[in-house]
Amino acid sequence: MSRSIPEPWRIKMVEPIRMTTKAQRKNALIEAGLNPFILKSEDVFIDLLTDSGTGAMSDRQWANMLLGDESYAGSKSYYLLSKTVEEIFDFQYTIPVHQGRGAEQILFPLLVELAKEKGVSEPIFLSNHHFDTTKAHVEMAGARAKNLICASSLQTEITNDWKGNFDLSKLSNEIKYNRKNIVAIIITITCNSVGGQPVSMDNIRSAARMARDSGIPVIIDAARFAENAYFIKQRDSNFSHETISKIVKKIFSEADIFTMSAKKDGMVNIGGLCCFRNNESLFRQVQLRCVPMEGFVTYGGLAGRDMAAMAIGLQEALDEDHLRSRIAQVEYLGHKLQQSGIPIQTPVGGHAVFVDARKIFPDIKPENFPAQVLCNALYLESGVRATEIGSLMMGRDPITGQQEPSLFELMRLTIPRRTYTDNHMNYVADSLIDVVKKADMLKPLEFEYEPKILRHFTARFREIER
Ligand SMILES: Cc1ncc(COP(=O)(O)O)c(C=O)c1O
């Protein structure tokens, strides 16, 4: 029998978490308008809402924070971060930002403005799949966001190694027939919205080269860059002998710009990046937007200590032992659920297990949010908080006001890095298995309050009869 490989760390500090009673959870959920996003964290036992900024930092990161340089301008910590970015990604120009959406808000409006100056009338961004804040920033800048994800990602029960891939023939058609309107392509690695699924090196290369041949800039949304590189090492025999570091360099050699939420693979609680390979002129223009929106160009909304921790986190993310253990934990939870017949996106992704709520509630309509129903039931049963990735998150078409059709109705069980043990995963799996047994008794939802954009964060709901 093969031995299991334990985590490559030991625990030096613990934070107590509190189990609540079912009655307490019921009250908390009602107060939160049946929206787990509005729950107080002290009412949550195991928090799988997100892997964003919720992981544990290492002793090296904490130690380095004390060396953070808090100078307003020209901080040593900025130069350390910038040097680290250059070493890891081969990108010359770095702007630190407070988190991923900070990069989106300083970059996308400028790209749209520049495109309009060149005569583009209906600006559009193409992506394998835009993350929700990315889509929001593209739309707020007056452009459209189009997703060109491959068909296999839509069939959760089918196993395919590269469900994050672009549908290259769709991309090629868009470029052929709509070239004049395309502002940029965004390659999201791994692709969060379809289940944390990786994009293959071939797909990255082909998509990027198609874009480049037509003079279209290539942006990588790099939140989970190291997890994507690990999947490439595992699943593409051309890279099985490469280091993660080399694979990362190869991926980024295809891009002109990257935005990053460093709260994921950057292993920090707060922080992000907006980086440019060599386009100094664009870098300078984005810097100008950074100052009023994020902060001076050498801190971008972060403390010096945050940048110091990020510099170490980015290096730690490349550690193969860390990546192996992280992905193994996600797989562990996924397999436990699968063994009990719970439908999940397969194979499991890098940061989360995505449960297919459409299959659990075939009769609940998208506008009654089947995955949100499941999130609420799981919380009531166990105090475990998950999140909806489906029609609720998708939102309405900004022009027609109609609900945009969502490719999925998924509940995401997102696992923070270096934070929970497999015993926590056992509890999550057992609780969800019990909930799914009672699926027939759960009630659909409708809006009591519907915000105009990013509605999943603050919406409130009521139950309706099935
Ligand atoms: C793929 C992707 N892009 C961008 C973002 C936005 O990053 P942030 O939450 O740091 O603003 C996220 C956050 O979850 C993400 O997963």
PDB file of N, CA, C and O in Angstrom, residues 9-62:
ATOM      1  N   TRP A   9       4.547  20.923   6.605  1.00  0.00           N
ATOM      2  CA  TRP A   9       4.640  21.947   7.639  1.00  0.00           C
ATOM      3  C   TRP A   9       4.091  21.379   8.933  1.00  0.00           C
ATOM      4  O   TRP A   9       3.414  20.354   8.939  1.00  0.00           O
ATOM      5  N   ARG A  10       4.455  22.016  10.043  1.00  0.00           N
ATOM      6  CA  ARG A  10       3.802  21.684  11.304  1.00  0.00           C
ATOM      7  C   ARG A  10       3.185  22.960  11.863  1.00  0.00           C
ATOM      8  O   ARG A  10       3.575  24.065  11.465  1.00  0.00           O
ATOM      9  N   ILE A  11       2.228  22.787  12.794  1.00  0.00           N
ATOM     10  CA  ILE A  11       1.438  23.938  13.225  1.00  0.00           C
ATOM     11  C   ILE A  11       2.110  24.584  14.434  1.00  0.00           C
ATOM     12  O   ILE A  11       2.428  23.920  15.413  1.00  0.00           O
ATOM     13  N   LYS A  12       2.305  25.917  14.338  1.00  0.00           N
ATOM     14  CA  LYS A  12       3.028  26.624  15.390  1.00  0.00           C
ATOM     15  C   LYS A  12       2.101  27.504  16.210  1.00  0.00           C
ATOM     16  O   LYS A  12       2.424  27.922  17.309  1.00  0.00           O
ATOM     17  N   MET A  13       0.951  27.809  15.628  1.00  0.00           N
ATOM     18  CA  MET A  13      -0.003  28.705  16.299  1.00  0.00           C
ATOM     19  C   MET A  13      -1.402  28.259  15.893  1.00  0.00           C
ATOM     20  O   MET A  13      -1.602  27.868  14.738  1.00  0.00           O
ATOM     21  N   VAL A  14      -2.356  28.268  16.836  1.00  0.00           N
ATOM     22  CA  VAL A  14      -3.707  27.859  16.434  1.00  0.00           C
ATOM     23  C   VAL A  14      -4.714  28.960  16.757  1.00  0.00           C
ATOM     24  O   VAL A  14      -4.490  29.792  17.634  1.00  0.00           O
ATOM     25  N   GLU A  15      -5.826  28.941  16.033  1.00  0.00           N
ATOM     26  CA  GLU A  15      -6.908  29.899  16.246  1.00  0.00           C
ATOM     27  C   GLU A  15      -8.164  29.086  16.545  1.00  0.00           C
ATOM     28  O   GLU A  15      -8.593  28.287  15.712  1.00  0.00           O
ATOM     29  N   PRO A  16      -8.764  29.271  17.737  1.00  0.00           N
ATOM     30  CA  PRO A  16      -9.957  28.472  18.049  1.00  0.00           C
ATOM     31  C   PRO A  16     -11.105  28.786  17.102  1.00  0.00           C
ATOM     32  O   PRO A  16     -11.266  29.935  16.685  1.00  0.00           O
ATOM     33  N   ILE A  17     -11.874  27.755  16.738  1.00  0.00           N
ATOM     34  CA  ILE A  17     -13.116  27.977  15.985  1.00  0.00           C
ATOM     35  C   ILE A  17     -14.251  27.382  16.810  1.00  0.00           C
ATOM     36  O   ILE A  17     -14.030  26.449  17.581  1.00  0.00           O
ATOM     37  N   ARG A  18     -15.448  27.921  16.645  1.00  0.00           N
ATOM     38  CA  ARG A  18     -16.531  27.604  17.573  1.00  0.00           C
ATOM     39  C   ARG A  18     -17.676  26.918  16.833  1.00  0.00           C
ATOM     40  O   ARG A  18     -18.168  27.410  15.818  1.00  0.00           O
ATOM     41  N   MET A  19     -18.128  25.777  17.388  1.00  0.00           N
ATOM     42  CA  MET A  19     -19.302  25.105  16.848  1.00  0.00           C
ATOM     43  C   MET A  19     -20.539  25.768  17.440  1.00  0.00           C
ATOM     44  O   MET A  19     -20.555  26.088  18.635  1.00  0.00           O
ATOM     45  N   THR A  20     -21.555  25.986  16.626  1.00  0.00           N
ATOM     46  CA  THR A  20     -22.799  26.607  17.102  1.00  0.00           C
ATOM     47  C   THR A  20     -23.914  25.562  17.103  1.00  0.00           C
ATOM     48  O   THR A  20     -23.752  24.482  16.538  1.00  0.00           O
ATOM     49  N   THR A  21     -25.052  25.919  17.695  1.00  0.00           N
ATOM     50  CA  THR A  21     -26.194  24.997  17.634  1.00  0.00           C
ATOM     51  C   THR A  21     -26.984  25.288  16.360  1.00  0.00           C
ATOM     52  O   THR A  21     -26.856  26.363  15.769  1.00  0.00           O
ATOM     53  N   LYS A  22     -27.864  24.348  16.008  1.00  0.00           N
ATOM     54  CA  LYS A  22     -28.673  24.543  14.798  1.00  0.00           C
ATOM     55  C   LYS A  22     -29.567  25.781  14.960  1.00  0.00           C
ATOM     56  O   LYS A  22     -29.750  26.556  14.011  1.00  0.00           O
ATOM     57  N   ALA A  23     -30.107  25.969  16.177  1.00  0.00           N
ATOM     58  CA  ALA A  23     -30.987  27.133  16.411  1.00  0.00           C
ATOM     59  C   ALA A  23     -30.198  28.433  16.216  1.00  0.00           C
ATOM     60  O   ALA A  23     -30.693  29.389  15.608  1.00  0.00           O
ATOM     61  N   GLN A  24     -28.979  28.463  16.713  1.00  0.00           N
ATOM     62  CA  GLN A  24     -28.140  29.672  16.519  1.00  0.00           C
ATOM     63  C   GLN A  24     -27.882  29.921  15.036  1.00  0.00           C
ATOM     64  O   GLN A  24     -27.934  31.051  14.558  1.00  0.00           O
ATOM     65  N   ARG A  25     -27.625  28.847  14.319  1.00  0.00           N
ATOM     66  CA  ARG A  25     -27.319  29.017  12.886  1.00  0.00           C
ATOM     67  C   ARG A  25     -28.557  29.477  12.124  1.00  0.00           C
ATOM     68  O   ARG A  25     -28.460  30.292  11.212  1.00  0.00           O
ATOM     69  N   LYS A  26     -29.705  28.956  12.542  1.00  0.00           N
ATOM     70  CA  LYS A  26     -30.943  29.375  11.864  1.00  0.00           C
ATOM     71  C   LYS A  26     -31.145  30.885  12.040  1.00  0.00           C
ATOM     72  O   LYS A  26     -31.404  31.607  11.071  1.00  0.00           O
ATOM     73  N   ASN A  27     -31.000  31.346  13.269  1.00  0.00           N
ATOM     74  CA  ASN A  27     -31.149  32.793  13.525  1.00  0.00           C
ATOM     75  C   ASN A  27     -30.136  33.601  12.728  1.00  0.00           C
ATOM     76  O   ASN A  27     -30.461  34.631  12.138  1.00  0.00           O
ATOM     77  N   ALA A  28     -28.891  33.115  12.734  1.00  0.00           N
ATOM     78  CA  ALA A  28     -27.824  33.853  12.039  1.00  0.00           C
ATOM     79  C   ALA A  28     -28.132  33.951  10.546  1.00  0.00           C
ATOM     80  O   ALA A  28     -27.946  35.010   9.922  1.00  0.00           O
ATOM     81  N   LEU A  29     -28.637  32.858   9.975  1.00  0.00           N
ATOM     82  CA  LEU A  29     -28.909  32.849   8.537  1.00  0.00           C
ATOM     83  C   LEU A  29     -30.092  33.756   8.195  1.00  0.00           C
ATOM     84  O   LEU A  29     -30.062  34.467   7.175  1.00  0.00           O
ATOM     85  N   ILE A  30     -31.092  33.761   9.038  1.00  0.00           N
ATOM     86  CA  ILE A  30     -32.244  34.659   8.795  1.00  0.00           C
ATOM     87  C   ILE A  30     -31.769  36.105   8.862  1.00  0.00           C
ATOM     88  O   ILE A  30     -32.082  36.926   7.999  1.00  0.00           O
ATOM     89  N   GLU A  31     -30.967  36.400   9.891  1.00  0.00           N
ATOM     90  CA  GLU A  31     -30.446  37.770  10.015  1.00  0.00           C
ATOM     91  C   GLU A  31     -29.606  38.160   8.787  1.00  0.00           C
ATOM     92  O   GLU A  31     -29.560  39.328   8.399  1.00  0.00           O
ATOM     93  N   ALA A  32     -28.971  37.172   8.193  1.00  0.00           N
ATOM     94  CA  ALA A  32     -28.104  37.432   7.023  1.00  0.00           C
ATOM     95  C   ALA A  32     -28.898  37.424   5.718  1.00  0.00           C
ATOM     96  O   ALA A  32     -28.291  37.422   4.638  1.00  0.00           O
ATOM     97  N   GLY A  33     -30.217  37.444   5.799  1.00  0.00           N
ATOM     98  CA  GLY A  33     -31.030  37.471   4.575  1.00  0.00           C
ATOM     99  C   GLY A  33     -30.828  36.227   3.718  1.00  0.00           C
ATOM    100  O   GLY A  33     -30.873  36.302   2.490  1.00  0.00           O
ATOM    101  N   LEU A  34     -30.583  35.092   4.356  1.00  0.00           N
ATOM    102  CA  LEU A  34     -30.344  33.812   3.657  1.00  0.00           C
ATOM    103  C   LEU A  34     -29.198  33.940   2.645  1.00  0.00           C
ATOM    104  O   LEU A  34     -29.236  33.361   1.562  1.00  0.00           O
ATOM    105  N   ASN A  35     -28.206  34.722   3.026  1.00  0.00           N
ATOM    106  CA  ASN A  35     -27.027  34.882   2.172  1.00  0.00           C
ATOM    107  C   ASN A  35     -25.763  34.685   3.024  1.00  0.00           C
ATOM    108  O   ASN A  35     -25.393  35.568   3.801  1.00  0.00           O
ATOM    109  N   PRO A  36     -25.095  33.532   2.868  1.00  0.00           N
ATOM    110  CA  PRO A  36     -23.922  33.245   3.711  1.00  0.00           C
ATOM    111  C   PRO A  36     -22.849  34.330   3.676  1.00  0.00           C
ATOM    112  O   PRO A  36     -22.083  34.470   4.626  1.00  0.00           O
ATOM    113  N   PHE A  37     -22.786  35.117   2.594  1.00  0.00           N
ATOM    114  CA  PHE A  37     -21.807  36.202   2.536  1.00  0.00           C
ATOM    115  C   PHE A  37     -22.012  37.209   3.665  1.00  0.00           C
ATOM    116  O   PHE A  37     -21.091  37.902   4.083  1.00  0.00           O
ATOM    117  N   ILE A  38     -23.267  37.321   4.130  1.00  0.00           N
ATOM    118  CA  ILE A  38     -23.564  38.349   5.141  1.00  0.00           C
ATOM    119  C   ILE A  38     -23.413  37.798   6.569  1.00  0.00           C
ATOM    120  O   ILE A  38     -23.496  38.540   7.545  1.00  0.00           O
ATOM    121  N   LEU A  39     -23.152  36.508   6.696  1.00  0.00           N
ATOM    122  CA  LEU A  39     -22.963  35.935   8.043  1.00  0.00           C
ATOM    123  C   LEU A  39     -21.751  36.553   8.733  1.00  0.00           C
ATOM    124  O   LEU A  39     -20.765  36.916   8.074  1.00  0.00           O
ATOM    125  N   LYS A  40     -21.833  36.634  10.062  1.00  0.00           N
ATOM    126  CA  LYS A  40     -20.618  37.014  10.806  1.00  0.00           C
ATOM    127  C   LYS A  40     -19.708  35.787  10.881  1.00  0.00           C
ATOM    128  O   LYS A  40     -20.195  34.676  11.125  1.00  0.00           O
ATOM    129  N   SER A  41     -18.398  36.011  10.749  1.00  0.00           N
ATOM    130  CA  SER A  41     -17.507  34.846  10.705  1.00  0.00           C
ATOM    131  C   SER A  41     -17.530  34.071  12.018  1.00  0.00           C
ATOM    132  O   SER A  41     -17.307  32.866  12.040  1.00  0.00           O
ATOM    133  N   GLU A  42     -17.853  34.748  13.127  1.00  0.00           N
ATOM    134  CA  GLU A  42     -17.872  34.007  14.403  1.00  0.00           C
ATOM    135  C   GLU A  42     -19.033  33.007  14.449  1.00  0.00           C
ATOM    136  O   GLU A  42     -19.050  32.116  15.294  1.00  0.00           O
ATOM    137  N   ASP A  43     -19.998  33.139  13.533  1.00  0.00           N
ATOM    138  CA  ASP A  43     -21.093  32.168  13.455  1.00  0.00           C
ATOM    139  C   ASP A  43     -20.790  31.025  12.497  1.00  0.00           C
ATOM    140  O   ASP A  43     -21.653  30.202  12.211  1.00  0.00           O
ATOM    141  N   VAL A  44     -19.572  31.020  11.972  1.00  0.00           N
ATOM    142  CA  VAL A  44     -19.181  29.980  11.009  1.00  0.00           C
ATOM    143  C   VAL A  44     -18.174  29.047  11.687  1.00  0.00           C
ATOM    144  O   VAL A  44     -17.245  29.511  12.353  1.00  0.00           O
ATOM    145  N   PHE A  45     -18.343  27.745  11.468  1.00  0.00           N
ATOM    146  CA  PHE A  45     -17.425  26.777  12.081  1.00  0.00           C
ATOM    147  C   PHE A  45     -16.230  26.505  11.150  1.00  0.00           C
ATOM    148  O   PHE A  45     -15.082  26.746  11.514  1.00  0.00           O
ATOM    149  N   ILE A  46     -16.526  26.050   9.948  1.00  0.00           N
ATOM    150  CA  ILE A  46     -15.438  25.853   8.973  1.00  0.00           C
ATOM    151  C   ILE A  46     -15.754  26.745   7.780  1.00  0.00           C
ATOM    152  O   ILE A  46     -16.816  26.613   7.166  1.00  0.00           O
ATOM    153  N   ASP A  47     -14.848  27.645   7.473  1.00  0.00           N
ATOM    154  CA  ASP A  47     -15.152  28.668   6.477  1.00  0.00           C
ATOM    155  C   ASP A  47     -14.540  28.326   5.122  1.00  0.00           C
ATOM    156  O   ASP A  47     -13.347  28.520   4.899  1.00  0.00           O
ATOM    157  N   LEU A  48     -15.396  27.818   4.219  1.00  0.00           N
ATOM    158  CA  LEU A  48     -14.929  27.468   2.877  1.00  0.00           C
ATOM    159  C   LEU A  48     -15.545  28.422   1.841  1.00  0.00           C
ATOM    160  O   LEU A  48     -15.819  28.049   0.715  1.00  0.00           O
ATOM    161  N   LEU A  49     -15.787  29.647   2.290  1.00  0.00           N
ATOM    162  CA  LEU A  49     -16.335  30.672   1.402  1.00  0.00           C
ATOM    163  C   LEU A  49     -15.338  30.969   0.288  1.00  0.00           C
ATOM    164  O   LEU A  49     -15.679  31.121  -0.871  1.00  0.00           O
ATOM    165  N   THR A  50     -14.082  31.077   0.668  1.00  0.00           N
ATOM    166  CA  THR A  50     -13.053  31.468  -0.310  1.00  0.00           C
ATOM    167  C   THR A  50     -11.667  31.029   0.155  1.00  0.00           C
ATOM    168  O   THR A  50     -11.444  30.812   1.358  1.00  0.00           O
ATOM    169  N   ASP A  51     -10.767  30.937  -0.816  1.00  0.00           N
ATOM    170  CA  ASP A  51      -9.353  30.702  -0.493  1.00  0.00           C
ATOM    171  C   ASP A  51      -8.597  32.025  -0.592  1.00  0.00           C
ATOM    172  O   ASP A  51      -7.374  32.042  -0.649  1.00  0.00           O
ATOM    173  N   SER A  52      -9.333  33.128  -0.644  1.00  0.00           N
ATOM    174  CA  SER A  52      -8.730  34.425  -0.929  1.00  0.00           C
ATOM    175  C   SER A  52      -8.345  35.164   0.343  1.00  0.00           C
ATOM    176  O   SER A  52      -9.221  35.684   1.051  1.00  0.00           O
ATOM    177  N   GLY A  53      -7.058  35.202   0.635  1.00  0.00           N
ATOM    178  CA  GLY A  53      -6.591  35.929   1.819  1.00  0.00           C
ATOM    179  C   GLY A  53      -6.886  35.211   3.121  1.00  0.00           C
ATOM    180  O   GLY A  53      -6.711  35.778   4.197  1.00  0.00           O
ATOM    181  N   THR A  54      -7.323  33.960   3.031  1.00  0.00           N
ATOM    182  CA  THR A  54      -7.754  33.247   4.239  1.00  0.00           C
ATOM    183  C   THR A  54      -6.771  32.159   4.656  1.00  0.00           C
ATOM    184  O   THR A  54      -7.025  31.437   5.620  1.00  0.00           O
ATOM    185  N   GLY A  55      -5.658  32.044   3.925  1.00  0.00           N
ATOM    186  CA  GLY A  55      -4.685  31.005   4.243  1.00  0.00           C
ATOM    187  C   GLY A  55      -3.762  31.425   5.387  1.00  0.00           C
ATOM    188  O   GLY A  55      -3.817  32.560   5.869  1.00  0.00           O
ATOM    189  N   ALA A  56      -2.924  30.470   5.815  1.00  0.00           N
ATOM    190  CA  ALA A  56      -1.967  30.757   6.887  1.00  0.00           C
ATOM    191  C   ALA A  56      -0.634  31.179   6.277  1.00  0.00           C
ATOM    192  O   ALA A  56      -0.144  30.539   5.347  1.00  0.00           O
ATOM    193  N   MET A  57      -0.057  32.243   6.819  1.00  0.00           N
ATOM    194  CA  MET A  57       1.273  32.633   6.348  1.00  0.00           C
ATOM    195  C   MET A  57       2.331  31.805   7.085  1.00  0.00           C
ATOM    196  O   MET A  57       2.094  31.280   8.167  1.00  0.00           O
ATOM    197  N   SER A  58       3.493  31.730   6.473  1.00  0.00           N
ATOM    198  CA  SER A  58       4.582  30.945   7.069  1.00  0.00           C
ATOM    199  C   SER A  58       5.347  31.778   8.097  1.00  0.00           C
ATOM    200  O   SER A  58       5.216  33.017   8.134  1.00  0.00           O
ATOM    201  N   ASP A  59       6.186  31.101   8.887  1.00  0.00           N
ATOM    202  CA  ASP A  59       7.018  31.841   9.852  1.00  0.00           C
ATOM    203  C   ASP A  59       7.968  32.804   9.127  1.00  0.00           C
ATOM    204  O   ASP A  59       8.232  33.909   9.579  1.00  0.00           O
ATOM    205  N   ARG A  60       8.416  32.401   7.929  1.00  0.00           N
ATOM    206  CA  ARG A  60       9.302  33.303   7.156  1.00  0.00           C
ATOM    207  C   ARG A  60       8.558  34.561   6.731  1.00  0.00           C
ATOM    208  O   ARG A  60       9.117  35.661   6.735  1.00  0.00           O
ATOM    209  N   GLN A  61       7.308  34.390   6.360  1.00  0.00           N
ATOM    210  CA  GLN A  61       6.536  35.578   5.960  1.00  0.00           C
ATOM    211  C   GLN A  61       6.332  36.512   7.149  1.00  0.00           C
ATOM    212  O   GLN A  61       6.528  37.720   7.042  1.00  0.00           O
ATOM    213  N   TRP A  62       5.943  35.929   8.287  1.00  0.00           N
ATOM    214  CA  TRP A  62       5.733  36.765   9.483  1.00  0.00           C
ATOM    215  C   TRP A  62       7.033  37.467   9.887  1.00  0.00           C
ATOM    216  O   TRP A  62       7.046  38.642  10.239  1.00  0.00           O
TER     217      TRP A  62
END
